[in-house]
Every structure is written in C-alpha cells, then in structure tokens.
Tab-separated table of C-alpha atoms and ligand atoms in Angstrom:
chain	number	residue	atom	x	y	z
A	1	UNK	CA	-21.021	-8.719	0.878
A	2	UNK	CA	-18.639	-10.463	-1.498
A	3	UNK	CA	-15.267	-8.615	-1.652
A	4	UNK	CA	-12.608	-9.667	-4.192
A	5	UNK	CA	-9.337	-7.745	-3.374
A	6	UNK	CA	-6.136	-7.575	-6.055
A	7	UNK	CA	-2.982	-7.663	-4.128
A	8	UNK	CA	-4.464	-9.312	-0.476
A	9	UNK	CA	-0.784	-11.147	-0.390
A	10	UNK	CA	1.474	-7.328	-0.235
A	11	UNK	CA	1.105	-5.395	2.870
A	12	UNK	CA	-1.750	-2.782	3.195
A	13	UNK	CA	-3.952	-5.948	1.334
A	14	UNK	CA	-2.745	-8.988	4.315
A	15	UNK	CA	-3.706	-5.710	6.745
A	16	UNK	CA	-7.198	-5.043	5.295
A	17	UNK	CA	-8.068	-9.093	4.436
A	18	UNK	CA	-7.781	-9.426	8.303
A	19	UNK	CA	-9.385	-5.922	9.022
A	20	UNK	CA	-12.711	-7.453	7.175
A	21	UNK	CA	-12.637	-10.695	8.819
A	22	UNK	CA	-12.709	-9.072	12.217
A	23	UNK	CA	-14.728	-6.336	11.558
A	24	UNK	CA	-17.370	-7.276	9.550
A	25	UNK	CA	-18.726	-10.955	10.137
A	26	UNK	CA	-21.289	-10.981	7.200
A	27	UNK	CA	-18.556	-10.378	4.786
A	28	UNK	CA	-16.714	-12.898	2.378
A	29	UNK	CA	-13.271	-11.355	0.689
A	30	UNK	CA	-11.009	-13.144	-1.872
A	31	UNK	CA	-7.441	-12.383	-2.735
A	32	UNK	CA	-6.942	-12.279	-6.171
A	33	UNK	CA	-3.123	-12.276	-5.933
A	34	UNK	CA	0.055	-13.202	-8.160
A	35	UNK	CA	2.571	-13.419	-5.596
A	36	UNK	CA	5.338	-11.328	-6.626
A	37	UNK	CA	8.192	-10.835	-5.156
A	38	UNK	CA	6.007	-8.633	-2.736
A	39	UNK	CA	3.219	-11.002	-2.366
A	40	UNK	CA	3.502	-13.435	0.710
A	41	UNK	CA	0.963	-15.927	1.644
A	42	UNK	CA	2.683	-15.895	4.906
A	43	UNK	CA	1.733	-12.760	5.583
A	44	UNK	CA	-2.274	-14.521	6.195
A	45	UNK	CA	-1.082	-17.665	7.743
A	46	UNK	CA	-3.227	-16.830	10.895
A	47	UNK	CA	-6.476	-16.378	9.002
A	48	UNK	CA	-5.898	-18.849	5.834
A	49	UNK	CA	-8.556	-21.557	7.387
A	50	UNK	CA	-11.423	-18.871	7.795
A	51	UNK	CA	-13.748	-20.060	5.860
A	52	UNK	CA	-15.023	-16.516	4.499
A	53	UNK	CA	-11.625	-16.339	3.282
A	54	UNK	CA	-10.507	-17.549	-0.325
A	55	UNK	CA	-7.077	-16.847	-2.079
A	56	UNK	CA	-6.540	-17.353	-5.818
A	57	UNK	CA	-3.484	-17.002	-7.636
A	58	UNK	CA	-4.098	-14.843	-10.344
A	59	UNK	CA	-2.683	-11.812	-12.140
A	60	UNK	CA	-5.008	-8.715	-13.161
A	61	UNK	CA	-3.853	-8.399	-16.408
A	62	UNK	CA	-5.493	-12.085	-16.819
A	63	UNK	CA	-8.818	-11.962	-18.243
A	64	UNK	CA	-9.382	-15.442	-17.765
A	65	UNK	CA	-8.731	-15.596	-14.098
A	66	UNK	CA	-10.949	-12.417	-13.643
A	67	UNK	CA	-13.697	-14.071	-15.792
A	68	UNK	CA	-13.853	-16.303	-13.306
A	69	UNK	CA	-13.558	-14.925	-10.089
A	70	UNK	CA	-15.471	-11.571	-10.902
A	71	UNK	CA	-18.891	-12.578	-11.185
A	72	UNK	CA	-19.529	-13.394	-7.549
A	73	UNK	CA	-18.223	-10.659	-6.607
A	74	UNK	CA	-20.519	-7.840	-4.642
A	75	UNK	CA	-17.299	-5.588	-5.137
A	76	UNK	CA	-13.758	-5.066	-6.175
A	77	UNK	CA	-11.057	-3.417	-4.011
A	78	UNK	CA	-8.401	-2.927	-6.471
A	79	UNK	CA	-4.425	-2.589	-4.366
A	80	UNK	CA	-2.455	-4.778	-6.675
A	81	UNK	CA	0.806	-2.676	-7.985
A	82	UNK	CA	4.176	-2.902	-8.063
A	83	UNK	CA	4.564	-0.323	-5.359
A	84	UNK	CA	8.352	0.532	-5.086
A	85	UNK	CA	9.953	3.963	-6.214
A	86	UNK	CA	13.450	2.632	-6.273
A	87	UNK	CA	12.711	-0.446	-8.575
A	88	UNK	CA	10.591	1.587	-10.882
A	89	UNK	CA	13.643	3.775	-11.861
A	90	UNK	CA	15.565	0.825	-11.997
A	91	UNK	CA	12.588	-0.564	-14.578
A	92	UNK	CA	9.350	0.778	-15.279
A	93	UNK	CA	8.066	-1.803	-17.570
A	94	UNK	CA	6.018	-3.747	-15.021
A	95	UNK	CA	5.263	-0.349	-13.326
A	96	UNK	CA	3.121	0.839	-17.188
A	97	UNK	CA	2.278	-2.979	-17.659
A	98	UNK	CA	0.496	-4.171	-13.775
A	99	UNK	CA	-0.333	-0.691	-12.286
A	100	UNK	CA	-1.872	1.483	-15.667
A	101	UNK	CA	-2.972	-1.577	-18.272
A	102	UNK	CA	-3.517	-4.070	-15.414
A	103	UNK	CA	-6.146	-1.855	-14.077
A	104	UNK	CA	-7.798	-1.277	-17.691
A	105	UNK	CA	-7.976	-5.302	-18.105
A	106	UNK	CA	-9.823	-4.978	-14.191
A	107	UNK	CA	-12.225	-2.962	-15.175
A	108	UNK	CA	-12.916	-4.300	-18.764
A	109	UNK	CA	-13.577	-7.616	-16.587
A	110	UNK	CA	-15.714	-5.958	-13.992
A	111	UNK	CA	-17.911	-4.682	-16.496
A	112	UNK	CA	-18.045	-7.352	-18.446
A	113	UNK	CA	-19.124	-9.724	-14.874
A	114	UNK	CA	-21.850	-7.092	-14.471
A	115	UNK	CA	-19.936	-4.829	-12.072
A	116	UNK	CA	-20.919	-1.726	-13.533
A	117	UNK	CA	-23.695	-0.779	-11.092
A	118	UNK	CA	-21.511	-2.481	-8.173
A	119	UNK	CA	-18.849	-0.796	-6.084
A	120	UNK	CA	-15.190	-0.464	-7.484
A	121	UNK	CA	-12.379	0.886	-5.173
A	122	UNK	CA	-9.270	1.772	-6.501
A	123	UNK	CA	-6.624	2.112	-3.841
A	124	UNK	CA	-4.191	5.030	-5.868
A	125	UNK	CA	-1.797	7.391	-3.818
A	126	UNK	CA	-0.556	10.483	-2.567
A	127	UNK	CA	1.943	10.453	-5.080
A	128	UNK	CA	-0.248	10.882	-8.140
A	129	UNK	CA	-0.265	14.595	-7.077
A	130	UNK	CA	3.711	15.056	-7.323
A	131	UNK	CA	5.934	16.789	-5.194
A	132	UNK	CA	5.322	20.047	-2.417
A	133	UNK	CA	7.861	22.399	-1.662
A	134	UNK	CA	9.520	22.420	1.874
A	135	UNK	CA	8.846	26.276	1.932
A	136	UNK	CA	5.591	26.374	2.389
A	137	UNK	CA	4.136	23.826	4.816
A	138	UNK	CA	0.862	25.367	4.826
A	139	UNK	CA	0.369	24.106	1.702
A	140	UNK	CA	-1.094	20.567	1.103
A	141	UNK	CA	-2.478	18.058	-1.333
A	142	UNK	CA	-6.129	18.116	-1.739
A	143	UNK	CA	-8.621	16.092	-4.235
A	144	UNK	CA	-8.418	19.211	-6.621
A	145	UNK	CA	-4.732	19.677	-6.675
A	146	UNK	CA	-3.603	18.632	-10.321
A	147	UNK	CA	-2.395	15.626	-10.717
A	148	UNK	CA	1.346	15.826	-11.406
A	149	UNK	CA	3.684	12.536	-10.714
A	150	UNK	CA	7.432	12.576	-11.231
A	151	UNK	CA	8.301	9.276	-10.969
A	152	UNK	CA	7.422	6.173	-12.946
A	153	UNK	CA	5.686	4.384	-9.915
A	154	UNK	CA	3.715	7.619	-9.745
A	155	UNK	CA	3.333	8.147	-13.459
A	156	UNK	CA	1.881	4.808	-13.609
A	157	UNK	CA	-0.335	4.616	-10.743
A	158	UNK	CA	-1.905	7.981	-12.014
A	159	UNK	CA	-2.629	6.050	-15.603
A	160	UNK	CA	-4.838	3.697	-13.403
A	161	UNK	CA	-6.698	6.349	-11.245
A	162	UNK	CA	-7.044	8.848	-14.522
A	163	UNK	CA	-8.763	4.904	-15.910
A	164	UNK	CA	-11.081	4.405	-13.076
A	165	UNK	CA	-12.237	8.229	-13.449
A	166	UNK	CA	-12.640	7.874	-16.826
A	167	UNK	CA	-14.754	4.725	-16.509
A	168	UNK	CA	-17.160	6.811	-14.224
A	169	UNK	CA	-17.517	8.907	-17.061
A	170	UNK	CA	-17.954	7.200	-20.026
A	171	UNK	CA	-20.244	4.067	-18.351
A	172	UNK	CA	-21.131	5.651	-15.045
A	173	UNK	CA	-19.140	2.981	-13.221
A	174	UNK	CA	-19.754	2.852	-9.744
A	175	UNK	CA	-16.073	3.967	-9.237
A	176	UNK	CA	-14.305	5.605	-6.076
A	177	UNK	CA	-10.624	6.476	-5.768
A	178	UNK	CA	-8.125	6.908	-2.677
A	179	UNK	CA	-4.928	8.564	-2.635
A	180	UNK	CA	-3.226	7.743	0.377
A	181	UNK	CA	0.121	8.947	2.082
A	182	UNK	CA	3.085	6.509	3.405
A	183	UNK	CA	1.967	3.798	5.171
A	184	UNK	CA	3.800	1.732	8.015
A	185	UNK	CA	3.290	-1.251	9.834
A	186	UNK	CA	3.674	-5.262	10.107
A	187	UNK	CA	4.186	-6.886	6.819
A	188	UNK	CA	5.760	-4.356	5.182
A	189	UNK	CA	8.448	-5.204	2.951
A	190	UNK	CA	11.754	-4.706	4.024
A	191	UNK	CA	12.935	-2.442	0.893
A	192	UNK	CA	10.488	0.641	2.016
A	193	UNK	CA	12.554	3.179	4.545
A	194	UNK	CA	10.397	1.967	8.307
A	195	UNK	CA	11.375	-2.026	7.461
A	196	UNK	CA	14.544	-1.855	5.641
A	197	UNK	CA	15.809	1.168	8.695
A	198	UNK	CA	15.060	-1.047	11.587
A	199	UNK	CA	16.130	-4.817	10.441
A	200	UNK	CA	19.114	-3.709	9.352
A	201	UNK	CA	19.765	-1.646	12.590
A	202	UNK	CA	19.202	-5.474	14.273
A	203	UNK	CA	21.121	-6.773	12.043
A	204	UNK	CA	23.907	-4.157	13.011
A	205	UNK	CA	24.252	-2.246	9.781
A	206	UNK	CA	24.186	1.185	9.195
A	207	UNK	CA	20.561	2.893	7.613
A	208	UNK	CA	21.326	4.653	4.168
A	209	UNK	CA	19.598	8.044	3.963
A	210	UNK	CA	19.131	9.468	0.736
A	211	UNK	CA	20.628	12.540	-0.282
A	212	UNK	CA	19.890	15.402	2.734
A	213	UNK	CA	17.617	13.508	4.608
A	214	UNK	CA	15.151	16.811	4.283
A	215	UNK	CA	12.511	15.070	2.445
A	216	UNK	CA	9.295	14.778	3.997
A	217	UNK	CA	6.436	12.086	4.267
A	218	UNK	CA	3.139	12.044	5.750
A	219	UNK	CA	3.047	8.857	8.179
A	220	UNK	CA	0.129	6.447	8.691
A	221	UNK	CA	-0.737	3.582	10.349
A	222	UNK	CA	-1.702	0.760	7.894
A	223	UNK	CA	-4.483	-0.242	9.867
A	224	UNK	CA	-6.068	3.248	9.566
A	225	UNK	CA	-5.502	3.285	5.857
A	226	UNK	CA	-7.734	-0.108	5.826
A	227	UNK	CA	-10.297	0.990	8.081
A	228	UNK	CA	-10.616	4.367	5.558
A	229	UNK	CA	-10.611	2.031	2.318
A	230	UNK	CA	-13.466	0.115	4.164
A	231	UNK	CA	-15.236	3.230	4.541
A	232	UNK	CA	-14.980	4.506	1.476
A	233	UNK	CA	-15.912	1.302	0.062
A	234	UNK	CA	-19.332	1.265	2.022
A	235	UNK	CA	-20.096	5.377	2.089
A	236	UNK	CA	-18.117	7.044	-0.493
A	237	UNK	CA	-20.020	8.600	-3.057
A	238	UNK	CA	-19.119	7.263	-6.772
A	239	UNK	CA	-16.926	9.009	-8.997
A	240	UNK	CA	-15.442	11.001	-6.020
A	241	UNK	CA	-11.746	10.940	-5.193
A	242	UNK	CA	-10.885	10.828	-1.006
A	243	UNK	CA	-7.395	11.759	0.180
A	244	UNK	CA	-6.494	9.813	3.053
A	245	UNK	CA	-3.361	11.273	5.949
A	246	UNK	CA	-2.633	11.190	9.305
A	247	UNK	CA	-1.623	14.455	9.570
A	248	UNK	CA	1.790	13.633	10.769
A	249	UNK	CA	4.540	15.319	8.778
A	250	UNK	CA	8.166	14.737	9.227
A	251	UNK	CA	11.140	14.609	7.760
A	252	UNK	CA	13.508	11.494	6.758
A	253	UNK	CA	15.811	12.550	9.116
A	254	UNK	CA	12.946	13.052	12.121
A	255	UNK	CA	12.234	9.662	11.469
A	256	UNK	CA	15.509	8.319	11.249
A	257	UNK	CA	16.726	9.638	14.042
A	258	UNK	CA	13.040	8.548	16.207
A	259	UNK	CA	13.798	4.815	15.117
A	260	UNK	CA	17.568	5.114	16.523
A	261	UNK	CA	16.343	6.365	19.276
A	262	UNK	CA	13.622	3.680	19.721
A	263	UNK	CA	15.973	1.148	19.352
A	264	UNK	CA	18.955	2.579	21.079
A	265	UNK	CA	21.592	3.316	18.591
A	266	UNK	CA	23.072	6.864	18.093
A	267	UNK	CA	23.597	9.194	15.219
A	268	UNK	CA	27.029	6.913	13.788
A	269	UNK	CA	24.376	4.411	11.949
A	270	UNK	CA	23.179	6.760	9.743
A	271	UNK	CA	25.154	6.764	6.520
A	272	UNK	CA	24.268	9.385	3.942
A	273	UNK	CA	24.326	7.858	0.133
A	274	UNK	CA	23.720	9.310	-3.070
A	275	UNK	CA	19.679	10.686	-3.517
A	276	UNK	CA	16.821	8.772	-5.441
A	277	UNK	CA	17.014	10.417	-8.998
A	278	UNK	CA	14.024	12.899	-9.270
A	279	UNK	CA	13.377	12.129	-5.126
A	280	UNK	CA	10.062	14.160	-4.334
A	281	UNK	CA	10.482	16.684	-2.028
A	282	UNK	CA	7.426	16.681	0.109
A	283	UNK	CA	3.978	14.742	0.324
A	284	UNK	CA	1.061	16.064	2.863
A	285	UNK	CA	-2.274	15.200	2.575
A	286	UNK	CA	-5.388	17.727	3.416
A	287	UNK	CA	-7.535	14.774	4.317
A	288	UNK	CA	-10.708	17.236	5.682
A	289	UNK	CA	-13.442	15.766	2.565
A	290	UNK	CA	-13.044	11.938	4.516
A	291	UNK	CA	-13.250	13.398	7.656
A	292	UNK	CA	-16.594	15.765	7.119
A	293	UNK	CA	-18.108	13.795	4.300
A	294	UNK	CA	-17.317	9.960	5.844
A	295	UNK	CA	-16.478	10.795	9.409
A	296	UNK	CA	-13.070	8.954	8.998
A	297	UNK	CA	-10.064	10.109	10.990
A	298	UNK	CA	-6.999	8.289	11.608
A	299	UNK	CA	-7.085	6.517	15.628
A	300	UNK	CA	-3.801	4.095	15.173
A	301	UNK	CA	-1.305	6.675	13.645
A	302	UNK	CA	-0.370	8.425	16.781
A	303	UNK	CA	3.209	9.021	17.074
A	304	UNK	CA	5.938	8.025	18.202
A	305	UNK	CA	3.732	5.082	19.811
A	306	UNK	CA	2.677	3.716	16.866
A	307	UNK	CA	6.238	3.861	15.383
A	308	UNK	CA	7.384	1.800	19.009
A	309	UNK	CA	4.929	-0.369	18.382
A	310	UNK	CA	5.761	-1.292	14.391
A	311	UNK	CA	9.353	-1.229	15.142
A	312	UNK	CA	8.566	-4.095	17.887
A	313	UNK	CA	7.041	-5.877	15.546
A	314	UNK	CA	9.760	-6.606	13.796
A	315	UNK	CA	11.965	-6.772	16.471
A	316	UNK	CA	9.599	-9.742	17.409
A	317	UNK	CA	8.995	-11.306	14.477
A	318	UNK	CA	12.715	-12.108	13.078
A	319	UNK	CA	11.903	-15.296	11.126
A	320	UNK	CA	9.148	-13.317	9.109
A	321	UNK	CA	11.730	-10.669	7.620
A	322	UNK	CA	14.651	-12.447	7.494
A	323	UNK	CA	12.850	-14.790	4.961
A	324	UNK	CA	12.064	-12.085	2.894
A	325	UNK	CA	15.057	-10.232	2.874
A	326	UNK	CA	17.110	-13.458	2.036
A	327	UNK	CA	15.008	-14.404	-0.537
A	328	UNK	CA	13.821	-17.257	0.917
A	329	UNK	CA	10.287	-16.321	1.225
A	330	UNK	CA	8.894	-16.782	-2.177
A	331	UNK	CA	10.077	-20.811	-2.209
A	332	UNK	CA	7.846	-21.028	0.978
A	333	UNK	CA	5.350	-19.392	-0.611
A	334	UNK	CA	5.702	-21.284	-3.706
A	335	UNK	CA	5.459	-24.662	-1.443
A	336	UNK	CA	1.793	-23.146	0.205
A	337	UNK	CA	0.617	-22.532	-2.857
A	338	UNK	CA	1.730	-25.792	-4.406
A	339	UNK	CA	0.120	-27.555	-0.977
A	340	UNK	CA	-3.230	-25.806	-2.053
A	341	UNK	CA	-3.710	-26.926	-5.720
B	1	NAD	P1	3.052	-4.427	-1.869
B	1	NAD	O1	4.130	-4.342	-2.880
B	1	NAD	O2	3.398	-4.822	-0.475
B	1	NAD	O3	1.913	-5.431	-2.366
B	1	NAD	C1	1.498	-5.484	-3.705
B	1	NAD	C2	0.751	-6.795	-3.921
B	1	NAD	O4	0.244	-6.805	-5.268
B	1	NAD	C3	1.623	-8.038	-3.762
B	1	NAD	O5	0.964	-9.015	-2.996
B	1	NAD	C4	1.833	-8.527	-5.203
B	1	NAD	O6	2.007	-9.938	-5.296
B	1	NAD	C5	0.532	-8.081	-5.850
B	1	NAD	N1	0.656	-7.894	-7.309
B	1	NAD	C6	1.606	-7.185	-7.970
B	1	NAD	N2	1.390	-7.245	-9.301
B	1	NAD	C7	0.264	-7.995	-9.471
B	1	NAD	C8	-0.475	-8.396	-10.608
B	1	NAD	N3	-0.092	-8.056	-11.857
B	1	NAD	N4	-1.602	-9.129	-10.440
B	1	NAD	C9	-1.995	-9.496	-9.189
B	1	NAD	N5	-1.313	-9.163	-8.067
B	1	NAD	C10	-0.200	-8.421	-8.221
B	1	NAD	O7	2.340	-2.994	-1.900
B	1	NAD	P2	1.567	-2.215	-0.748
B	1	NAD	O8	2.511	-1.308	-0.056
B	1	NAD	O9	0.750	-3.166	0.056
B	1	NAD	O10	0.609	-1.289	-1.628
B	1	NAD	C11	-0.680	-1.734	-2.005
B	1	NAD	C12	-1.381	-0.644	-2.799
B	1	NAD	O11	-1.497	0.535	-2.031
B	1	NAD	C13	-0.658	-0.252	-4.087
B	1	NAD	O12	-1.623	-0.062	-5.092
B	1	NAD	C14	0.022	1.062	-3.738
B	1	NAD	O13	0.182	1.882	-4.883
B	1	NAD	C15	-0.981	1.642	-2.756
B	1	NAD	N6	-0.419	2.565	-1.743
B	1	NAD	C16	0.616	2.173	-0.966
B	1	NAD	C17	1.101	3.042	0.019
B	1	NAD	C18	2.241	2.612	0.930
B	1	NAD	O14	2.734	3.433	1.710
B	1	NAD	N7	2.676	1.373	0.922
B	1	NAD	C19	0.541	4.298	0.173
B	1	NAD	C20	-0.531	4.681	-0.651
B	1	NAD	C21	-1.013	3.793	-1.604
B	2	TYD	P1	9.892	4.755	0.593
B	2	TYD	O1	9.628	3.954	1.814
B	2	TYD	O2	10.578	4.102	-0.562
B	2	TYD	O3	8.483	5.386	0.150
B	2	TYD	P2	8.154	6.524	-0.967
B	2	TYD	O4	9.316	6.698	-1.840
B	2	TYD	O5	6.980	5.928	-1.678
B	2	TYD	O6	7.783	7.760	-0.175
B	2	TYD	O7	10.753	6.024	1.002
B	2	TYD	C1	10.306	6.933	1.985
B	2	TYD	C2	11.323	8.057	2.079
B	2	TYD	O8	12.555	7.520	2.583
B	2	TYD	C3	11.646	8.667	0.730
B	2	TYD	O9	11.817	10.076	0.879
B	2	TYD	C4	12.951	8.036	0.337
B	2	TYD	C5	13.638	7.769	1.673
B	2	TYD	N1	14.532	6.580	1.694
B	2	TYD	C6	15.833	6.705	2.168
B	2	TYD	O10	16.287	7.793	2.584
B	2	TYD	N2	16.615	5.582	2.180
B	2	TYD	C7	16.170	4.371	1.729
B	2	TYD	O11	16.936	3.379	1.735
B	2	TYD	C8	14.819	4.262	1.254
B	2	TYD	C9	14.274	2.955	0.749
B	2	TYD	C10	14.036	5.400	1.265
C-alpha cells in the first residue's frame, strides 16, 4: 500500500506519517506538502531517513505536482487546509482557495491518475456541522445532522467534503469522509488554545480566554484521530461519512483551569479578552457508526492524563515551539528543504 498524504508537514499529518510507519510495515506514505506557515519538516526529523518515507513539496491546487506524484499512489489521504478559525476571519481567501478549490484540483488529479476505483480519504471536521446549544447536552452531532458552518474555516472545509460527496455521486469515486472534533497533542501549533495556553504559561504570560470561557469542545488525542483515519481508510465503506470523538466534553474554562492546575499556576493567569466574532458555542460528536460499524474507539484520549502528558511535551521540548512561535521555524525548514533538492 502506497499512501500519498496532503498536509504530512502540519500536525495531525507528522502524527499519522509516523502512525503508518510503525504500524503498518508493508506500507509506503508520501507527504505531499507546501510548507506553510503550519507545515514543519521538523516536525518528521526522527523518521525523514525511513526509506518508505518520501516528502515532496508541493501544493494541491498544483496539477502538475499531483500529475506526478498521483499515479503511484494506492491511495490519497487528503488533511492539507489552512486549519485556523482566528486567521480565517482575519482572511478567508486562502481558506475558499486551499481547503474548497484545492480539494476539487485533488480530485480532478486523482481521477485523472486512475484513482477513481482506489481509496480517497478526506480528513473534514466537526465543524462542518455548526454550532450546539449549551442547553441541551444530550444533544450531539451525528453523520445526518445538516451540515451548517458559521465560520469561514468551516464554510470552506464543508465546500471540500460537500466535493468529495459529490464525486461519489457523479463518478462513483471510491470516496470516504471524517469529521473529527478538537484534536491535541505534540506538534501542534502554538496558535490553537492546548499549545498557545501552556507555552505561554512557561513563558510566564497570562492565557487569553475568549469571551465567557463557556464554550465547549470535544477533546481528542491526535494519535486516536490517526489510528481512526487509518481505519477508515482500510474498512470504511465508500461514500459514507464517519464522525470521529472522544467523548470528552468540556468547557474552555474546564480546560483552562486543568492546564493551570497541571502546571501549577492559579486562577490570576487567566485574562478574559474580547470573543472570536461568530465563536461556536458547542461541538460534540455522537461517534457510535465508527465504533459499531469499524470497531474504532478512542484508547489515548483519556483525561486529564493525556492532557499531563501533551502539556509535558512541550514543557520538554522548548526548542521545538519556541522556533515556531518566533518565526524562526520556516527558515529552518526552508534550509531542509533546500539541503534535499
Ligand atoms: P495544520 O495547520 O497543523 O497543518 C496543515 C498542513 O497542510 C501544513 O503542513 C501545511 O503546510 C499544509 N498545507 C496547507 N495548505 C496547503 C496546500 N495548499 N497544499 C499543500 N499543503 C498545504 O493543521 P492540522 O491541525 O494538522 O489539521 C489537518 C487537517 O485536519 C485539516 O484538514 C483540518 O481541517 C482537519 N482537522 C483538524 C482538527 C484539529 O483539531 N486540528 C480537527 C478535525 C479536523
Ligand atoms: P481553537 O484551538 O482555535 O480550535 P477551534 O476554534 O477549531 O475549536 O480554539 C478552541 C477553543 O478555545 C475555542 O472555543 C476558542 C477558544 N480560544 C480561546 O479562548 N483563546 C484563544 O486564544 C484561542 C486560540 C482559542
């Protein structure tokens, strides 16, 4: 099995390029990726001389670049985006132009390299479905609940996945589709609410919680949300949608307060700041059609001992997040890349 994977350099992709290499020997993955200001080849640095293990800088909205990789391919997992709700309200142009006609140009490639028969994942979200109110919390998301978003990122992420289903109409791609809830972990960059909270708490400055802090998020562990997308990938039937949770609600200010307490600091860093404009109120997934049709369930998500354990990685791995949050990262991973071609 030849994997190509958009996006292998951003978080959940360095997770699940790893996940494959120790998990499934007989399998070959390439990261198709164009190192954004998300995209670090650092984050692979451990696994870059596997030799089942290719990286190409490319964009997806490059046909050339997927005329060439694509045709080797066995199958696509498709996780390139620009992925952050703050910077698409700042600008949602590359939101519209990577995450809805990006994916088009994908699959318009994948066809065209004779993937239409062959497994295509497309890694969506939780967020496609919009926002739940805090009143009823018996009340979750499920793969029939309409699709809704209220942000850009959202809005544009749901042009790809309402692509990808219409491609398993119209050609009978071999398509399947997750929507997964927040993810935490290593490698995540340090502008989502887990990464940004706890490096600035060691770097002694206060954590800015939007608006109430009532907003709440369903929390998983990233390497459960790779170990699902490999399941999927291998058992999921095509044209079906899976939702993908760990069944662990809580609030912004739950967490907050957890990852103060984790790390020893008291109430006094918190400092309330304006809300995100239209800031969704509540995700929660109903992640039962994984669980009884795939016999996935998250294992790594259990909390708060997989929120010790994230916030220790970062506690342990200064150099890696202080290069990124100064800025400094992408001219190192400009010079690996430069070292490679
Ligand atoms: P990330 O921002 O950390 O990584 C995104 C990666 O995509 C980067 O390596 C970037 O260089 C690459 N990329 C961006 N535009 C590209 C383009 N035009 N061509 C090629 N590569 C490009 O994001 P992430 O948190 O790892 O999220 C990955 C995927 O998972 C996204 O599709 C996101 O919508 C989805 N998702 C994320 C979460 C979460 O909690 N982080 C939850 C559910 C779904
Ligand atoms: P984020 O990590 O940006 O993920 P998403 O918006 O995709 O859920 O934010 C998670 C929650 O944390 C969300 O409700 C917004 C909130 N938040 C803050 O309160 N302060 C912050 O500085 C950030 C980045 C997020």
């Amino acid at each position: 099995m030849h994997i190509v994977l958009t996006g292998g350099a951003g978080f959940i992709g360095s997770n699940f390029v790893k996940l494959v290499l120790r998990d499934r020997p007989d399998y070959r993955i390439t990261n198709l990726d164009a190192l954004t200001y998300s995209g670090n080849l650092e984050n692979l640095s451990d696994i870059e001389h596997d030799e089942r293990y290719t990286f190409v800088k490319g964009d997806v909205r490059d046909p050339k670049v997927l005329d060439a990789v694509l045709p080797d391919a066995d199958a696509v997992v498709h996780m390139a985006a620009e992925s952050h709700v703050d910077r698409s309200i700042m600008d949602s142009g590359p939101f519209v132009d990577t995450n809805t006609r990006g994916t088009q140009v994908l699959l318009d490639a994948w066809r065209r390299a004779g993937g239409n028969e062959k497994r295509f994942v497309y890694v969506s979200t939780d967020e496609v479905y919009g926002s739940l109110p805090l009143e009823n919390p018996e009340i979750k998301f499920t793969e029939s609940t309409p699709l809704d978003p209220s942000s850009p990122y959202s809005a544009s992420k749901t042009g790809g996945d309402l692509l990808v289903n219409a491609y398993f109409h119209t050609f009978g791609m071999n398509v399947v589709t997750t929507r997964c809830s927040n993810n935490f972990g290593p490698y995540q960059f340090p502008e989502k609410v887990i990464p940004l909270f706890v490096t600035n708490l060691i770097e002694g400055k206060k954590v800015p919680l939007y608006g109430d802090g009532k907003n709440v998020r369903d929390w998983l562990h990233v390497d459960d949300h790779c170990e699902a997308i490999l399941t999927v990938l291998e058992k999921g039937t095509a044209g079906q949608v899976y939702n993908i949770g760990g069944n662990n609600e809580r609030s912004n200010l739950e967490l907050t307060h957890s990852i103060l307490e984790i790390m020893g600091f008291g109430e006094e860093m918190i400092q309330y700041v304006e809300d995100r404009l239209g800031h969704d109120r509540r995700y929660a997934i109903d992640a039962s059609k994984i669980k009884n049709e795939l016999g996935w369930g998250p294992s790594r998500s259990a909390w708060p001992a997989a929120l010790e354990s994230t916030v220790k990685w970062y506690v342990d791995n200064p150099q890696w997040w202080q290069r990124v949050k100064s800025g400094e990262y992408q001219s190192y991973y400009e010079k690996q890349y430069r070292s490679r071609t």
